Amino acid sequence: VPGFGSAPRLTIDHQVNHSVTLRCTSQGWYPQPEVRWTDSTGQKITAVAETRIQKDATELYQIHSTLTVADIASDTISCIIRNPLLKRHHKKVIAISG
């Protein structure tokens, strides 16, 4: 049975000078979801993300993804988690000041 997970929780982990680390977490997904990060223009920045996806005791997937960006040109960053089977997604946007 497909599981459409919880809305992502997106937080600023830490910010040093012109670098910021963001954390995106969600749970309750089945099958394994796709995780994507984008900037305010919709440009993918997933390549620099570190994503860990694990099954919990109920066989549903939990997502923990962190993204560190330096010299921030974008004023917002989005974390998008998508269920490929249901073709539905949750998107969370966070504003950052560079």
Tab-separated table of N, CA and C in Angstrom:
chain	number	residue	atom	x	y	z
A	1	VAL	N	0.848	-1.188	0.000
A	1	VAL	CA	0.000	0.000	0.000
A	1	VAL	C	0.887	1.243	0.000
A	2	PRO	N	0.712	2.121	-0.970
A	2	PRO	CA	1.537	3.333	-1.013
A	2	PRO	C	1.282	4.219	0.201
A	3	GLY	N	2.340	4.823	0.689
A	3	GLY	CA	2.225	5.740	1.821
A	3	GLY	C	2.677	7.127	1.426
A	4	PHE	N	1.789	8.098	1.609
A	4	PHE	CA	2.132	9.492	1.334
A	4	PHE	C	2.575	10.092	2.652
A	5	GLY	N	3.858	10.336	2.775
A	5	GLY	CA	4.472	10.713	4.044
A	5	GLY	C	4.052	12.057	4.601
A	6	SER	N	4.643	12.355	5.742
A	6	SER	CA	4.347	13.614	6.432
A	6	SER	C	4.964	14.796	5.691
A	7	ALA	N	4.386	15.958	5.891
A	7	ALA	CA	4.960	17.176	5.306
A	7	ALA	C	6.377	17.337	5.846
A	8	PRO	N	7.326	17.702	4.992
A	8	PRO	CA	8.710	17.825	5.457
A	8	PRO	C	8.873	18.915	6.510
A	9	ARG	N	9.799	18.673	7.412
A	9	ARG	CA	10.209	19.685	8.379
A	9	ARG	C	11.540	20.214	7.855
A	10	LEU	N	11.605	21.495	7.599
A	10	LEU	CA	12.795	22.108	7.000
A	10	LEU	C	13.333	23.170	7.944
A	11	THR	N	14.571	22.979	8.384
A	11	THR	CA	15.162	23.887	9.364
A	11	THR	C	16.572	24.286	8.949
A	12	ILE	N	17.019	25.416	9.484
A	12	ILE	CA	18.410	25.826	9.298
A	12	ILE	C	19.210	25.164	10.407
A	13	ASP	N	20.123	24.295	10.021
A	13	ASP	CA	20.951	23.566	10.976
A	13	ASP	C	21.992	24.495	11.586
A	14	HIS	N	22.754	25.148	10.729
A	14	HIS	CA	23.675	26.182	11.192
A	14	HIS	C	24.090	27.078	10.032
A	15	GLN	N	24.506	28.254	10.380
A	15	GLN	CA	24.867	29.261	9.387
A	15	GLN	C	26.184	29.899	9.825
A	16	VAL	N	27.183	29.821	8.962
A	16	VAL	CA	28.492	30.405	9.248
A	16	VAL	C	28.898	31.274	8.065
A	17	ASN	N	29.158	32.531	8.342
A	17	ASN	CA	29.528	33.485	7.284
A	17	ASN	C	28.545	33.410	6.122
A	18	HIS	N	29.028	32.983	4.956
A	18	HIS	CA	28.163	32.934	3.767
A	18	HIS	C	27.724	31.512	3.431
A	19	SER	N	27.803	30.623	4.405
A	19	SER	CA	27.434	29.229	4.197
A	19	SER	C	26.308	28.851	5.160
A	20	VAL	N	25.341	28.106	4.644
A	20	VAL	CA	24.223	27.684	5.489
A	20	VAL	C	23.949	26.197	5.247
A	21	THR	N	23.657	25.472	6.334
A	21	THR	CA	23.300	24.062	6.229
A	21	THR	C	21.832	23.907	6.608
A	22	LEU	N	21.076	23.300	5.695
A	22	LEU	CA	19.644	23.087	5.895
A	22	LEU	C	19.387	21.605	6.120
A	23	ARG	N	18.369	21.311	6.918
A	23	ARG	CA	17.991	19.924	7.191
A	23	ARG	C	16.513	19.739	6.852
A	24	CYS	N	16.231	18.664	6.103
A	24	CYS	CA	14.860	18.341	5.702
A	24	CYS	C	14.564	16.918	6.176
A	25	THR	N	13.492	16.762	6.962
A	25	THR	CA	13.133	15.437	7.466
A	25	THR	C	11.649	15.164	7.232
A	26	SER	N	11.333	13.886	7.017
A	26	SER	CA	9.946	13.471	6.816
A	26	SER	C	9.870	11.972	7.084
A	27	GLN	N	8.664	11.477	7.320
A	27	GLN	CA	8.496	10.041	7.568
A	27	GLN	C	7.158	9.553	7.049
A	28	GLY	N	7.028	8.215	6.995
A	28	GLY	CA	5.760	7.601	6.602
A	28	GLY	C	5.602	7.372	5.112
A	29	TRP	N	6.707	7.208	4.390
A	29	TRP	CA	6.658	7.050	2.931
A	29	TRP	C	6.750	5.584	2.513
A	30	TYR	N	6.005	5.243	1.457
A	30	TYR	CA	6.154	3.947	0.804
A	30	TYR	C	5.607	4.069	-0.610
A	31	PRO	N	6.336	3.612	-1.644
A	31	PRO	CA	7.695	3.077	-1.592
A	31	PRO	C	8.724	4.181	-1.315
A	32	GLN	N	9.999	3.828	-1.497
A	32	GLN	CA	11.065	4.797	-1.227
A	32	GLN	C	10.845	6.061	-2.055
A	33	PRO	N	10.809	7.212	-1.401
A	33	PRO	CA	10.527	8.465	-2.106
A	33	PRO	C	11.767	9.054	-2.779
A	34	GLU	N	11.530	10.035	-3.616
A	34	GLU	CA	12.606	10.799	-4.249
A	34	GLU	C	12.721	12.122	-3.499
A	35	VAL	N	13.951	12.549	-3.247
A	35	VAL	CA	14.193	13.804	-2.534
A	35	VAL	C	14.890	14.766	-3.481
A	36	ARG	N	14.385	15.988	-3.542
A	36	ARG	CA	14.970	16.992	-4.441
A	36	ARG	C	15.039	18.336	-3.728
A	37	TRP	N	16.143	19.031	-3.906
A	37	TRP	CA	16.311	20.390	-3.394
A	37	TRP	C	16.345	21.330	-4.589
A	38	THR	N	15.686	22.483	-4.463
A	38	THR	CA	15.728	23.481	-5.534
A	38	THR	C	15.928	24.871	-4.944
A	39	ASP	N	16.444	25.771	-5.788
A	39	ASP	CA	16.571	27.166	-5.351
A	39	ASP	C	15.329	27.943	-5.777
A	40	SER	N	15.338	29.244	-5.592
A	40	SER	CA	14.138	30.052	-5.860
A	40	SER	C	13.751	30.082	-7.336
A	41	THR	N	14.678	29.725	-8.231
A	41	THR	CA	14.356	29.704	-9.663
A	41	THR	C	13.871	28.324	-10.104
A	42	GLY	N	13.848	27.369	-9.166
A	42	GLY	CA	13.434	26.012	-9.507
A	42	GLY	C	14.592	25.140	-9.964
A	43	GLN	N	15.799	25.701	-9.949
A	43	GLN	CA	17.006	24.981	-10.355
A	43	GLN	C	17.341	23.906	-9.321
A	44	LYS	N	17.600	22.678	-9.793
A	44	LYS	CA	17.947	21.583	-8.883
A	44	LYS	C	19.309	21.816	-8.247
A	45	ILE	N	19.405	21.587	-6.940
A	45	ILE	CA	20.695	21.659	-6.249
A	45	ILE	C	20.899	20.403	-5.401
A	46	THR	N	20.278	19.319	-5.833
A	46	THR	CA	20.313	18.058	-5.104
A	46	THR	C	21.710	17.452	-5.056
A	47	ALA	N	22.532	17.718	-6.055
A	47	ALA	CA	23.854	17.092	-6.166
A	47	ALA	C	24.725	17.325	-4.939
A	48	VAL	N	24.527	18.443	-4.269
A	48	VAL	CA	25.353	18.742	-3.099
A	48	VAL	C	24.663	18.363	-1.785
A	49	ALA	N	23.559	17.649	-1.880
A	49	ALA	CA	22.826	17.225	-0.681
A	49	ALA	C	23.327	15.862	-0.206
A	50	GLU	N	23.183	15.645	1.085
A	50	GLU	CA	23.505	14.347	1.671
A	50	GLU	C	22.195	13.784	2.208
A	51	THR	N	21.715	12.704	1.595
A	51	THR	CA	20.399	12.170	1.946
A	51	THR	C	20.508	10.748	2.478
A	52	ARG	N	19.848	10.511	3.609
A	52	ARG	CA	19.791	9.183	4.207
A	52	ARG	C	18.318	8.773	4.258
A	53	ILE	N	18.010	7.636	3.650
A	53	ILE	CA	16.639	7.125	3.652
A	53	ILE	C	16.667	5.762	4.335
A	54	GLN	N	15.846	5.614	5.380
A	54	GLN	CA	15.830	4.374	6.155
A	54	GLN	C	14.403	3.893	6.348
A	55	LYS	N	14.255	2.564	6.485
A	55	LYS	CA	12.949	1.997	6.830
A	55	LYS	C	12.803	1.991	8.340
A	56	ASP	N	11.593	2.301	8.809
A	56	ASP	CA	11.341	2.228	10.249
A	56	ASP	C	10.735	0.859	10.591
A	57	ALA	N	10.310	0.682	11.830
A	57	ALA	CA	9.779	-0.606	12.293
A	57	ALA	C	8.512	-1.022	11.552
A	58	THR	N	7.796	-0.065	10.982
A	58	THR	CA	6.556	-0.377	10.260
A	58	THR	C	6.783	-0.500	8.754
A	59	GLU	N	8.075	-0.599	8.346
A	59	GLU	CA	8.449	-0.759	6.936
A	59	GLU	C	8.180	0.479	6.081
A	60	LEU	N	7.968	1.617	6.730
A	60	LEU	CA	7.816	2.867	5.993
A	60	LEU	C	9.151	3.592	5.997
A	61	TYR	N	9.346	4.460	5.014
A	61	TYR	CA	10.629	5.142	4.868
A	61	TYR	C	10.662	6.482	5.594
A	62	GLN	N	11.811	6.744	6.212
A	62	GLN	CA	12.094	8.034	6.848
A	62	GLN	C	13.193	8.712	6.043
A	63	ILE	N	13.100	10.014	5.910
A	63	ILE	CA	14.071	10.781	5.140
A	63	ILE	C	14.776	11.775	6.044
A	64	HIS	N	16.105	11.816	5.926
A	64	HIS	CA	16.933	12.825	6.594
A	64	HIS	C	17.873	13.352	5.522
A	65	SER	N	17.699	14.573	5.111
A	65	SER	CA	18.535	15.137	4.058
A	65	SER	C	19.111	16.467	4.520
A	66	THR	N	20.406	16.667	4.277
A	66	THR	CA	21.031	17.947	4.605
A	66	THR	C	21.657	18.529	3.351
A	67	LEU	N	21.630	19.827	3.283
A	67	LEU	CA	22.172	20.551	2.134
A	67	LEU	C	22.967	21.735	2.661
A	68	THR	N	24.214	21.843	2.221
A	68	THR	CA	25.035	22.994	2.588
A	68	THR	C	25.272	23.821	1.339
A	69	VAL	N	24.917	25.090	1.412
A	69	VAL	CA	25.140	25.991	0.280
A	69	VAL	C	25.994	27.167	0.737
A	70	ALA	N	26.925	27.543	-0.131
A	70	ALA	CA	27.798	28.674	0.160
A	70	ALA	C	27.512	29.778	-0.841
A	71	ASP	N	27.837	31.004	-0.468
A	71	ASP	CA	27.610	32.159	-1.346
A	71	ASP	C	26.195	32.130	-1.919
A	72	ILE	N	25.252	32.171	-1.034
A	72	ILE	CA	23.848	32.011	-1.392
A	72	ILE	C	23.362	33.139	-2.294
A	73	ALA	N	22.954	32.761	-3.503
A	73	ALA	CA	22.395	33.739	-4.428
A	73	ALA	C	20.872	33.730	-4.303
A	74	SER	N	20.349	32.592	-3.861
A	74	SER	CA	18.908	32.403	-3.756
A	74	SER	C	18.414	32.875	-2.393
A	75	ASP	N	17.215	33.429	-2.372
A	75	ASP	CA	16.650	33.852	-1.087
A	75	ASP	C	15.758	32.779	-0.476
A	76	THR	N	15.411	31.766	-1.266
A	76	THR	CA	14.636	30.640	-0.739
A	76	THR	C	15.205	29.326	-1.269
A	77	ILE	N	15.061	28.285	-0.457
A	77	ILE	CA	15.457	26.930	-0.845
A	77	ILE	C	14.256	26.036	-0.553
A	78	SER	N	13.992	25.092	-1.461
A	78	SER	CA	12.871	24.168	-1.282
A	78	SER	C	13.369	22.739	-1.151
A	79	CYS	N	12.705	21.989	-0.286
A	79	CYS	CA	12.923	20.551	-0.162
A	79	CYS	C	11.639	19.892	-0.665
A	80	ILE	N	11.785	19.031	-1.664
A	80	ILE	CA	10.628	18.372	-2.269
A	80	ILE	C	10.797	16.866	-2.100
A	81	ILE	N	9.795	16.223	-1.520
A	81	ILE	CA	9.823	14.774	-1.345
A	81	ILE	C	8.634	14.214	-2.115
A	82	ARG	N	8.930	13.263	-3.026
A	82	ARG	CA	7.919	12.796	-3.970
A	82	ARG	C	7.742	11.283	-3.877
A	83	ASN	N	6.493	10.860	-3.862
A	83	ASN	CA	6.170	9.447	-3.953
A	83	ASN	C	6.042	9.114	-5.437
A	84	PRO	N	6.967	8.299	-5.995
A	84	PRO	CA	6.954	8.034	-7.435
A	84	PRO	C	5.745	7.221	-7.892
A	85	LEU	N	5.176	6.428	-6.983
A	85	LEU	CA	4.027	5.597	-7.327
A	85	LEU	C	2.746	6.427	-7.400
A	86	LEU	N	2.551	7.285	-6.410
A	86	LEU	CA	1.348	8.122	-6.366
A	86	LEU	C	1.483	9.378	-7.224
A	87	LYS	N	2.736	9.688	-7.619
A	87	LYS	CA	3.034	10.910	-8.375
A	87	LYS	C	2.527	12.157	-7.637
A	88	ARG	N	2.704	12.130	-6.310
A	88	ARG	CA	2.348	13.268	-5.456
A	88	ARG	C	3.574	13.646	-4.646
A	89	HIS	N	3.625	14.899	-4.231
A	89	HIS	CA	4.791	15.336	-3.468
A	89	HIS	C	4.409	16.330	-2.380
A	90	HIS	N	5.307	16.443	-1.424
A	90	HIS	CA	5.247	17.497	-0.414
A	90	HIS	C	6.395	18.441	-0.717
A	91	LYS	N	6.153	19.726	-0.557
A	91	LYS	CA	7.201	20.720	-0.785
A	91	LYS	C	7.226	21.678	0.397
A	92	LYS	N	8.419	21.937	0.889
A	92	LYS	CA	8.588	22.893	1.985
A	92	LYS	C	9.628	23.917	1.543
A	93	VAL	N	9.313	25.185	1.745
A	93	VAL	CA	10.201	26.278	1.332
A	93	VAL	C	10.683	27.016	2.571
A	94	ILE	N	11.968	27.371	2.574
A	94	ILE	CA	12.519	28.141	3.684
A	94	ILE	C	13.216	29.377	3.125
A	95	ALA	N	13.044	30.486	3.812
A	95	ALA	CA	13.713	31.731	3.406
A	95	ALA	C	15.042	31.821	4.134
A	96	ILE	N	16.079	32.176	3.393
A	96	ILE	CA	17.398	32.345	4.001
A	96	ILE	C	17.948	33.710	3.632
A	97	SER	N	18.681	34.289	4.541
A	97	SER	CA	19.280	35.597	4.258
A	97	SER	C	20.778	35.416	4.091
A	98	GLY	N	21.290	35.853	2.931
A	98	GLY	CA	22.694	35.640	2.606
A	98	GLY	C	23.599	36.690	3.166
